Coordinates of C-alpha atoms and ligand atoms in Angstrom, one line a residue:
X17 CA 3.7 7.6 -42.9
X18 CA 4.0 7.6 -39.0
X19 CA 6.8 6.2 -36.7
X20 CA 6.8 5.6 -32.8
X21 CA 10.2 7.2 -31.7
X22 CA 10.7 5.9 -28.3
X23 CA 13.2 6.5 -25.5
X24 CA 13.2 3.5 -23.2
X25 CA 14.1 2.6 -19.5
X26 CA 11.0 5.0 -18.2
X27 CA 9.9 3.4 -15.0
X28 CA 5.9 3.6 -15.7
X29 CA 2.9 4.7 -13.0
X30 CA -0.5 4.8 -12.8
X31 CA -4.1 3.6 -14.5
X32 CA -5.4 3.5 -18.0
X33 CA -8.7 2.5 -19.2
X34 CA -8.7 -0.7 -22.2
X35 CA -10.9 0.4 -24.5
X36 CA -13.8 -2.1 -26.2
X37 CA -12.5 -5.3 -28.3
X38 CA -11.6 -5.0 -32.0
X39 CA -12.4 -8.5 -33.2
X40 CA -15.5 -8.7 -31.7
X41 CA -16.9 -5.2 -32.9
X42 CA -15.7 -7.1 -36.2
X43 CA -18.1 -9.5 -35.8
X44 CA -21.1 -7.5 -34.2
X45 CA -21.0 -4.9 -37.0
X46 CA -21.9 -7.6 -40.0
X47 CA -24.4 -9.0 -37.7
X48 CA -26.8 -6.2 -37.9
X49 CA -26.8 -6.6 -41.6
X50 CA -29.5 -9.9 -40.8
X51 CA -31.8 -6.7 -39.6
X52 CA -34.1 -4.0 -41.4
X53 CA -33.7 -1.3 -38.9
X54 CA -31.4 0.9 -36.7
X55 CA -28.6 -0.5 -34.6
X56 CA -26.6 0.5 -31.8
X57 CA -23.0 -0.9 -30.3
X58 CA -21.2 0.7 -27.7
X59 CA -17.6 0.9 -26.6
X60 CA -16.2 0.1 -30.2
X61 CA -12.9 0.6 -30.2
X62 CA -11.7 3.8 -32.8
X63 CA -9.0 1.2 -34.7
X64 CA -8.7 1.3 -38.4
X65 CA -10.3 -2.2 -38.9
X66 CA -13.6 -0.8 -37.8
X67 CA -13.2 2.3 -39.9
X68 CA -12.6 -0.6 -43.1
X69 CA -15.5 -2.3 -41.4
X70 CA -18.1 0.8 -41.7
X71 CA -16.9 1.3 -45.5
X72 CA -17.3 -2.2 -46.5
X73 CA -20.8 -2.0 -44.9
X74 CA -21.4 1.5 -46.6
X75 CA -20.4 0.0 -49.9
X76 CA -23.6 -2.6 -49.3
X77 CA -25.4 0.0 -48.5
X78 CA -25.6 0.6 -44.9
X79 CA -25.4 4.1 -43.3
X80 CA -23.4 4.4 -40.4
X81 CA -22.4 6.8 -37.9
X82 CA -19.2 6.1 -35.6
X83 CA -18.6 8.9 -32.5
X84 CA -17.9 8.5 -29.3
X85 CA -17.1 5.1 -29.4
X86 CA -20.7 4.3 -30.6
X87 CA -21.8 2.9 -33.8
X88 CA -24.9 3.2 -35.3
X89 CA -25.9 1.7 -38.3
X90 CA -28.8 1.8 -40.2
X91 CA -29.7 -1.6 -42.6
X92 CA -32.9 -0.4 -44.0
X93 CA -31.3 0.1 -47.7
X94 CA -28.6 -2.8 -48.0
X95 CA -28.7 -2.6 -52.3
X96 CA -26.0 -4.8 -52.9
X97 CA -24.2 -8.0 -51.8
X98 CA -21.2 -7.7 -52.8
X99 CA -17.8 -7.4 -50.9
X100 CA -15.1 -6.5 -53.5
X101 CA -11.5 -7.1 -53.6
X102 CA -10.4 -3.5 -52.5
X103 CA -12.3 -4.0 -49.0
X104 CA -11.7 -7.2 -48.3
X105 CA -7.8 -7.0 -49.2
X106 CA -7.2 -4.8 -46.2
X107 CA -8.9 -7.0 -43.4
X108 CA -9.8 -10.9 -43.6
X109 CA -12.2 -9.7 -41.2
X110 CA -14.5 -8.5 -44.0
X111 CA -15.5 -12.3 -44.8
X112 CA -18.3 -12.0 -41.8
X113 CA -20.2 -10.4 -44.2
X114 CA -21.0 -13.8 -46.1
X115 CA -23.0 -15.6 -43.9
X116 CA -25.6 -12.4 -42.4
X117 CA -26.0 -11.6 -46.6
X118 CA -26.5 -15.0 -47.6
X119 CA -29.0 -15.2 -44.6
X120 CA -30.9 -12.5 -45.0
X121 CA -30.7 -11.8 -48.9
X122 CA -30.1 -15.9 -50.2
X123 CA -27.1 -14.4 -52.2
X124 CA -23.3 -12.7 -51.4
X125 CA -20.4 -12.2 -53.3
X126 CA -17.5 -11.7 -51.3
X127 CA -13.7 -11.7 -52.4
X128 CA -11.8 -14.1 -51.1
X129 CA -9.3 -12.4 -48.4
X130 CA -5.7 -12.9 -49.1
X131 CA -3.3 -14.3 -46.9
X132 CA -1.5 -11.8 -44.1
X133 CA 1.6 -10.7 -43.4
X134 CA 2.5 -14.1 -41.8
X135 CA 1.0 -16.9 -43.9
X136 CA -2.1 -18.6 -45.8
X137 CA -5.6 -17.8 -44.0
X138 CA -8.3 -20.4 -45.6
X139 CA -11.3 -19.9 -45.4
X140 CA -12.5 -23.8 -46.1
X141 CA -14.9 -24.1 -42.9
X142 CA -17.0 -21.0 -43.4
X143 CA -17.7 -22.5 -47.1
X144 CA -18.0 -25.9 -45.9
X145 CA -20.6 -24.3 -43.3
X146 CA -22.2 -22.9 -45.6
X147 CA -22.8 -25.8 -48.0
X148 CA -24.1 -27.9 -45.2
X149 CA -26.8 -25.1 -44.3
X150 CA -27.7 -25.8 -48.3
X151 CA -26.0 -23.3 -49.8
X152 CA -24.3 -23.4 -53.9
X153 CA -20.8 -22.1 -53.0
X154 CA -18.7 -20.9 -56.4
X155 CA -15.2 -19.6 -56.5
X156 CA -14.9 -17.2 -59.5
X157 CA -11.9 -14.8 -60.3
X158 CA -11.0 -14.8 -56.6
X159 CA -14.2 -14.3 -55.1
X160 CA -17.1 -16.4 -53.4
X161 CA -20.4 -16.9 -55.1
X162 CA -22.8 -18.0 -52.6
X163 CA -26.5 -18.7 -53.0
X164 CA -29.1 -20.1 -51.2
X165 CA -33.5 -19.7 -52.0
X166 CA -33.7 -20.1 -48.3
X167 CA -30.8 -22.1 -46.0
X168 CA -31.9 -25.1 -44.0
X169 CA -31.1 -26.7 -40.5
X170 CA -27.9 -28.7 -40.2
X171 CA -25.2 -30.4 -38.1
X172 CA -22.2 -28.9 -38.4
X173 CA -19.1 -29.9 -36.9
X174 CA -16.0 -28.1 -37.3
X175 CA -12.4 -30.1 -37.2
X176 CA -10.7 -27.0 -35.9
X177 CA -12.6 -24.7 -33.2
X178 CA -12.3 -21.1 -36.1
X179 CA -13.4 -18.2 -34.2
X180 CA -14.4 -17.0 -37.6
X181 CA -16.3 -19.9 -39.1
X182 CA -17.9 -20.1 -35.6
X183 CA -19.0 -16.4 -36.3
X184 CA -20.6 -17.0 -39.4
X185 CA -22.2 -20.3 -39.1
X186 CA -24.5 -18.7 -36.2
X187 CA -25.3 -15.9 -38.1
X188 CA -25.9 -17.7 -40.9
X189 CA -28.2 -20.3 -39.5
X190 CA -30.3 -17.9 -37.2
X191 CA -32.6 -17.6 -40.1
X192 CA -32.3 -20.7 -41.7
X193 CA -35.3 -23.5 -41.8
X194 CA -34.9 -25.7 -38.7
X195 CA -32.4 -26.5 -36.5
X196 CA -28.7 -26.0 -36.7
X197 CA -26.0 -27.6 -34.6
X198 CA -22.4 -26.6 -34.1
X199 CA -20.1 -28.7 -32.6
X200 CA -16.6 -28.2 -32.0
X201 CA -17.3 -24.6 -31.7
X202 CA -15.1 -21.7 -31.0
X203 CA -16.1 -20.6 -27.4
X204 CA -13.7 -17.3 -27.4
X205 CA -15.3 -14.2 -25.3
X206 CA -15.6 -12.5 -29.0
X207 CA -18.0 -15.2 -29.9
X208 CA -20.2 -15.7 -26.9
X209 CA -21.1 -12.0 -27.2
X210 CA -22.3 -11.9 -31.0
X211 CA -24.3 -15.0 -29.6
X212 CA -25.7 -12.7 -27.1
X213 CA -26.2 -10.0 -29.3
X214 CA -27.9 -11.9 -32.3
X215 CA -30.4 -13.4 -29.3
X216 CA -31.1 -9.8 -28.5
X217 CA -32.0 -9.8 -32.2
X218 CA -34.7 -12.2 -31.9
X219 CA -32.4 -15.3 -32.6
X220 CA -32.9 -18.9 -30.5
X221 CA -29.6 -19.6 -29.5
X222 CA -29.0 -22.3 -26.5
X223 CA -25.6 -23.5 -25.6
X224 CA -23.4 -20.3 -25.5
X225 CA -20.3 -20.4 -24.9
X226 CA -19.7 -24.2 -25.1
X227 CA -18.5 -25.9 -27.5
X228 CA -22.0 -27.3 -29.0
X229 CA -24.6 -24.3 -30.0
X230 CA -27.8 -25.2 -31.2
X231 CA -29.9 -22.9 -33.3
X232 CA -33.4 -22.4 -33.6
X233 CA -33.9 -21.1 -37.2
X234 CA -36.4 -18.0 -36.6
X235 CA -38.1 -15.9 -39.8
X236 CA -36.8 -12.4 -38.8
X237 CA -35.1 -10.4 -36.3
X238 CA -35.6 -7.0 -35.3
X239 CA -32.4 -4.5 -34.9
X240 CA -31.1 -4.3 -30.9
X241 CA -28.5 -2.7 -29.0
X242 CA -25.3 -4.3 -26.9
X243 CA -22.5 -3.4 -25.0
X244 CA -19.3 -4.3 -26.1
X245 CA -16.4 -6.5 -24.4
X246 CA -13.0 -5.0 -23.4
X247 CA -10.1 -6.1 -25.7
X248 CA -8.6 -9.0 -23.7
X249 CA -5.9 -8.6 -25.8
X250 CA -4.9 -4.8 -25.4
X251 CA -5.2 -5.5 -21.3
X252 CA -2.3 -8.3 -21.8
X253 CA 0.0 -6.0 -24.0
X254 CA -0.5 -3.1 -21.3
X255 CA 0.3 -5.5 -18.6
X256 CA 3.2 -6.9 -20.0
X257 CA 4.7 -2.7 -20.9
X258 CA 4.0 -2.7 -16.8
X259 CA 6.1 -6.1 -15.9
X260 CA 8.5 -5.8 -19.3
X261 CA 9.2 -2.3 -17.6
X262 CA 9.5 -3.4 -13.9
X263 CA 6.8 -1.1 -13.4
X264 CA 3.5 -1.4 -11.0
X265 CA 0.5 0.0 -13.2
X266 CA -3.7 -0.4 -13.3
X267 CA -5.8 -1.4 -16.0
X268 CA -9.9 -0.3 -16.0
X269 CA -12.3 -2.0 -17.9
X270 CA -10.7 -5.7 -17.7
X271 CA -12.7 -8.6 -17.4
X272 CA -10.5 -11.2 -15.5
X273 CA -12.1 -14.4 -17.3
X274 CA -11.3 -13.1 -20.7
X275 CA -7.5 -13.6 -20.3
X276 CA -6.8 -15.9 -17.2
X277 CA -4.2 -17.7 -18.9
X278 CA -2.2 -14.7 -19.7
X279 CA -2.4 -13.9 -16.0
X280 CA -1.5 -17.1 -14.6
X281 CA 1.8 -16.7 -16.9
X282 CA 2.3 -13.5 -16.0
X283 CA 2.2 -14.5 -12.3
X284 CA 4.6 -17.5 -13.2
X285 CA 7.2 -15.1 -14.8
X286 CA 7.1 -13.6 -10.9
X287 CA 5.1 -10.6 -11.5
X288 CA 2.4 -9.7 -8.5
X289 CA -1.1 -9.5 -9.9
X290 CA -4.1 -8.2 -7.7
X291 CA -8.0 -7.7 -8.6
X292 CA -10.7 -5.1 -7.4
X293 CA -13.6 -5.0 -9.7
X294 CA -13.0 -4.5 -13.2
X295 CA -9.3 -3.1 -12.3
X296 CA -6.4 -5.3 -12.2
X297 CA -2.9 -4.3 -10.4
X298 CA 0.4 -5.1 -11.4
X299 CA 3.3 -5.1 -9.2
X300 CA 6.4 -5.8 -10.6
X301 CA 9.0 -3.4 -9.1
X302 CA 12.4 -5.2 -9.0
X303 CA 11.5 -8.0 -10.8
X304 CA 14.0 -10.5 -12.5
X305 CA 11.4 -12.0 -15.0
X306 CA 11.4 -16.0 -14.8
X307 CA 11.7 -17.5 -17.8
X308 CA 8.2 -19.3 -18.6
X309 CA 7.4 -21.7 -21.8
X310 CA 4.1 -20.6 -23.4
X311 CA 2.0 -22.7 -26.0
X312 CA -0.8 -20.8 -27.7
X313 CA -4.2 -22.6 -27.3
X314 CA -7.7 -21.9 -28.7
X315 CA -9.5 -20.2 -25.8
X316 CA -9.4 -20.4 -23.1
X317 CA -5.5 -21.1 -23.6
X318 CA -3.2 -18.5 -24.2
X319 CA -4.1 -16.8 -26.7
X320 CA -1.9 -16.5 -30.2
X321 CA -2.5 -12.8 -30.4
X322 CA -0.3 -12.6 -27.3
X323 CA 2.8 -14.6 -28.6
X324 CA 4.9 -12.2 -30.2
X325 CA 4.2 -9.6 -26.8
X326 CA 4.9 -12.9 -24.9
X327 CA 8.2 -13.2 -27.1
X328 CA 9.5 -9.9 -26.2
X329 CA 8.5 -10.3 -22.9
X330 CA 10.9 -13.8 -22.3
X331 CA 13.9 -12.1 -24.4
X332 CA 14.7 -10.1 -20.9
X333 CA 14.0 -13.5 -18.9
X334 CA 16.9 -14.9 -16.6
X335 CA 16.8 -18.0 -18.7
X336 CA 15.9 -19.8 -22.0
X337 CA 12.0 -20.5 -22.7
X338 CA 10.3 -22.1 -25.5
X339 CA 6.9 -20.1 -27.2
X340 CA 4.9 -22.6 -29.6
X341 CA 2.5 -20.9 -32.1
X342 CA -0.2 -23.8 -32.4
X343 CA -2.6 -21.5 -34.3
X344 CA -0.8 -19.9 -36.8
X345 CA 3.0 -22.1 -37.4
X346 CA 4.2 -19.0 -39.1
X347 CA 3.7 -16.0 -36.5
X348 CA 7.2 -15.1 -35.9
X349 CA 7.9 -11.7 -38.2
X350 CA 8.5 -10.0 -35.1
X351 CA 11.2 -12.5 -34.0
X352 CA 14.5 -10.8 -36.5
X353 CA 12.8 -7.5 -35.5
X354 CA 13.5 -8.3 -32.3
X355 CA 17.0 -9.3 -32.6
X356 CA 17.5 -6.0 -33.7
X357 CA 17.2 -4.5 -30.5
X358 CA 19.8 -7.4 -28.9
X359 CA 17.1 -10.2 -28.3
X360 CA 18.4 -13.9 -28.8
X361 CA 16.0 -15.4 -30.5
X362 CA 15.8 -18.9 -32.7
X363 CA 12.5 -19.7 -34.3
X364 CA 12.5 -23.5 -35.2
X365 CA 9.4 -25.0 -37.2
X366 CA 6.6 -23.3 -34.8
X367 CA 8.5 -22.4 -31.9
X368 CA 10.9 -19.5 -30.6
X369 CA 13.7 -20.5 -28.6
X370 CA 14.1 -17.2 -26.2
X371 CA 17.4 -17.1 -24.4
X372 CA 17.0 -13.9 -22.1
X373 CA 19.4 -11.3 -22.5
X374 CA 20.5 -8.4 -19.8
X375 CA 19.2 -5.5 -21.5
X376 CA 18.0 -4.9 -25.3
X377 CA 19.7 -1.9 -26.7
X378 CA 17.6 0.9 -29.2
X379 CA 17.1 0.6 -32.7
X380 CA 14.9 1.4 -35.8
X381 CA 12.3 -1.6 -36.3
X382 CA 10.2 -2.3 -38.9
X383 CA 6.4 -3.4 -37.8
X384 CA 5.2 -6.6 -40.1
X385 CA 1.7 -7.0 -38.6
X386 CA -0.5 -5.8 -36.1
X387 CA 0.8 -7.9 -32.5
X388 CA 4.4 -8.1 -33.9
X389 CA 4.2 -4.3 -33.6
X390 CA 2.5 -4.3 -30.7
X391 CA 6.1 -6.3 -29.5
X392 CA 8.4 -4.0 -30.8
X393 CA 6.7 -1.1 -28.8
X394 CA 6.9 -3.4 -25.6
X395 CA 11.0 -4.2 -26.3
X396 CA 11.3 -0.5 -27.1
X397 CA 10.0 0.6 -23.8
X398 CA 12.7 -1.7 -22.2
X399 CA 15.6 -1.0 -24.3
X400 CA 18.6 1.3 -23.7
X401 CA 18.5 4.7 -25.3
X402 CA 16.0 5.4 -28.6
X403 CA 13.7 2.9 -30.6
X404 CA 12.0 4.0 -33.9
X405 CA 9.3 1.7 -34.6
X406 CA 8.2 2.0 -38.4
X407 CA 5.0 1.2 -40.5
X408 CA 2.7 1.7 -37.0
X409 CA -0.1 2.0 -39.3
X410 CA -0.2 -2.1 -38.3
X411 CA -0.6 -0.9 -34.9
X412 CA -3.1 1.1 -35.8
X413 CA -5.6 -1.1 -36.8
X414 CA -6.0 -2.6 -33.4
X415 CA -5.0 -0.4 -30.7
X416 CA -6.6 2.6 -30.2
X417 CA -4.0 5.6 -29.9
X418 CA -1.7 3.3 -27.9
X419 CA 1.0 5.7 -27.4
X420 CA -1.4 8.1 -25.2
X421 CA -2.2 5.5 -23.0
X422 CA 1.7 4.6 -22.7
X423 CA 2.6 8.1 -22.2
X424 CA -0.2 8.6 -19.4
X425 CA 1.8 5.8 -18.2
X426 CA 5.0 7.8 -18.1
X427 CA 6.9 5.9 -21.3
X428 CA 8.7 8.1 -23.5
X429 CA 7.0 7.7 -27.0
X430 CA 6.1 10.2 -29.4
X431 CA 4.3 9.6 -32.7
X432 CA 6.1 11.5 -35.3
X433 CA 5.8 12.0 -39.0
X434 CA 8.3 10.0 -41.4
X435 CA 9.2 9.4 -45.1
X436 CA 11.3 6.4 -43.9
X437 CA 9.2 3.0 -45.1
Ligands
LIG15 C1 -9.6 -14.6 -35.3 O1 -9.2 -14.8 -36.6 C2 -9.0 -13.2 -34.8 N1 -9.5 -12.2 -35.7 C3 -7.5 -13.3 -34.9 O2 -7.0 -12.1 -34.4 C4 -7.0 -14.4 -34.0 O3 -5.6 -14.6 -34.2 C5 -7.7 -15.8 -34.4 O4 -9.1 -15.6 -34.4 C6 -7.3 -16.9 -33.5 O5 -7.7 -16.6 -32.2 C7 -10.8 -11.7 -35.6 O6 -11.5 -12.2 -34.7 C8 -11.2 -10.6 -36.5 P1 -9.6 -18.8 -36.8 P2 -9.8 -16.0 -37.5 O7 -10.5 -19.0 -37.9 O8 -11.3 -16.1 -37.2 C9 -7.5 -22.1 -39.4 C10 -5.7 -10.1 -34.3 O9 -4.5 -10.0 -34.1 N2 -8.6 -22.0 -40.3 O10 -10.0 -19.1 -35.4 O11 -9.4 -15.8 -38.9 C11 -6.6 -20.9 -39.5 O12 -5.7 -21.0 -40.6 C12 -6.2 -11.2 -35.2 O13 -6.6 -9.4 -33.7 C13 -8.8 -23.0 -41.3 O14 -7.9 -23.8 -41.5 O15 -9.1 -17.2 -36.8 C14 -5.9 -20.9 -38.2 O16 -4.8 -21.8 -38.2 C15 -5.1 -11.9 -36.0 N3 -9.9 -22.9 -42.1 C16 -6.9 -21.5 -37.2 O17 -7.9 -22.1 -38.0 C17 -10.8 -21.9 -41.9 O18 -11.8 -21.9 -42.7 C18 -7.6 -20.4 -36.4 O19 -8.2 -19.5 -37.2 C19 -10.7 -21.0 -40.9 C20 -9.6 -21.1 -40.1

């Protein structure tokens, strides 16, 4: 096991690079199963979700090689269809495997994924999706049995805009009979890309990155190549460790569109912002951070992956603000975590009630998931004297090496070796 041991109050300097987005990689990677061939991504982020990605897709038969931030993989001898329970435990992620096997084989078997560290995660859209496209959905000792001779054409309209049932409804109908419609769709940067990249594929896609897609069922696609997105989400942690830190620092590799709403907040909270091409500034020397009410939204709202940074953000606010979870009700694990370290914080029903404090004082934490670590990291930089975050492994399945880019920063953090869990 690994700890962050972290000595806070560092002023921090200078310019890091974000590296390429996890949950989109997620989503690209089961999309090359619907090919025969060799194919490339670039700028894949080395997280351990992809690494559980590349051995789920192994296990089905794919061989794939990750370095440098590329992977390749190579469908040409997919031999089974099933995604057991030991994969798919460790990343609900895994489930985009369903609709690219039932598409391209008429048959998957995928476990169903459990809930997470903060709640129930159904999976009743994909299925629903699925049925509609005429496919015989089973459950069966805690997996999905889906089968289809060949999926059809249909008009499917989602009640709530899932990023993930968005993801594999288009790469389930791409080879369908006929034409599929989605409406309600999740229009999140993650998915406009796989849209892209399946239409590189071969696939007739119109309508990216609205809310209604329509697909053009075609018989095959052919493997292709794409360069992925930054990780919108990494590029709002990093700038909040800059304004949490009263720091002025530089991100690379941002595109400005993909988090606009965090930006507008951060701006709110009286940070200074600036933009040159694909770098964005952040001034916040001196600041007395403002406190600003947040309610996560489906894109291009503010996103839930950036509450619980959001969270520890407002607990040094001059003030009291509100931040409502619309997504996911439960997402506060971070919040006690937090109080640790001298926060004030009051969840009630999906909202935390922040009443800024002076200063947050050092402590061991314990991580819960992978943002409410990403929190504790961003209070630890902040707080007086020494922080030991535990369990980073969560960290570590979305951020790639996140200390080094801190450190380049000037924070104080060390990854150390621990038997504390
Ligand atoms: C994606 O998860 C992201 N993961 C999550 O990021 C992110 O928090 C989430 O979208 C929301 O933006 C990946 O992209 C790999 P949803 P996903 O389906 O697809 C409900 C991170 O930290 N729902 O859009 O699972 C669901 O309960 C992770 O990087 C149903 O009710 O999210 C939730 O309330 C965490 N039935 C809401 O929709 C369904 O069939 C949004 O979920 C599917 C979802």
């Amino acid at each position: 096991m690994e700890k962050f041991v972290i000595r806070g109050g560092k002023k921090l300097s200078g310019r890091v690079a974000v590296s390429g987005a996890k949950n989109s990689s997620l989503a690209l990677m089961p999309a090359t199963l619907l090919t025969s061939g060799i194919s490339k991504i670039y700028n894949v982020p080395e997280v351990n979700d992809i690494y559980t990605m590349i051995k789920l897709m192994e296990h089905l038969g794919a061989n794939i090689k990750f370095e440098n931030n590329t992977v390749q993989i190579d469908t040409t001898n997919i031999i089974s269809q099933v995604a057991p329970y030991e994969h798919v435990k460790k990343m609900r992620a895994s489930i985009y495997v369903l609709g690219p096997l039932l598409s391209r084989f008429g048959y998957a078997k995928v476990s169903m994924p459990g809930g997470c560290a903060w709640g129930p995660r159904p999976i009743n859209l994909h299925l629903e999706a699925m049925k509609k496209l005429g496919a015989s959905i089973d459950i069966d000792e805690g997996y999905v049995i889906a089968k289809a001779n060949k999926l059809t054409g249909a008009k499917i309209h989602f009640d709530i805009p899932s990023v993930g049932a968005t993801g594999n409804t288009l790469m389930a109908a791409v080879l369908a009979k006929g034409t599929t419609v989605i409406s309600n769709a999740a229009i999140e940067p993650e998915i406009t890309l796989l849209a892209e990249y399946l239409q590189l594929m071969g696939a007739r896609i119109s309508g990216i990155g609205t809310t209604v897609i329509e697909i053009e069922g075609v018989d095959e696609l052919k493997p292709s190549e794409i360069f992925n997105i930054p990780d919108r989400i990494e590029a709002g942690t990093l700038l909040l460790a800059g304004a949490i830190t009263r720091s002025n620092i530089e991100l690379s590799n941002v595109i400005k569109e993909h988090l606009e709403s965090v930006l507008i907040k951060i701006e709110e909270s009286g940070a200074k912002l600036s933009y040159d091409n694909g770098i964005i500034k952040i001034n916040a020397e001196n600041l007395n951070i403002k406190n600003i009410d947040v309610t996560t939204a489906v894109f291009p709202g503010f996103p839930t992956d950036m509450q619980a940074q959001w969270i520890a953000y407002m607990s040094l606010a001059e003030g009291t603000s509100k931040v409502t979870d619309t997504i996911y009700p439960d997402r506060f694990n971070h919040v006690p975590e937090l109080n640790r370290l001298g926060a004030n914080i009051e969840v009630i029903n999906n909202s935390a009630v922040v009443k800024g404090v002076k200063k947050l004082k050092g402590a061991k934490v314990m991580s819960t998931d992978l943002r409410a670590s990403a929190s504790l990291v961003l209070a630890g930089l902040a707080a007086e004297n020494v922080t030991e975050v535990l369990r980073i492994y969560h960290l570590d399945r979305g951020y790639q090496r996140i200390e080094e880019k801190l450190k380049a920063l000037g924070a104080d953090i060390e990854r150390v070796p621990t038997e504390e869990y």
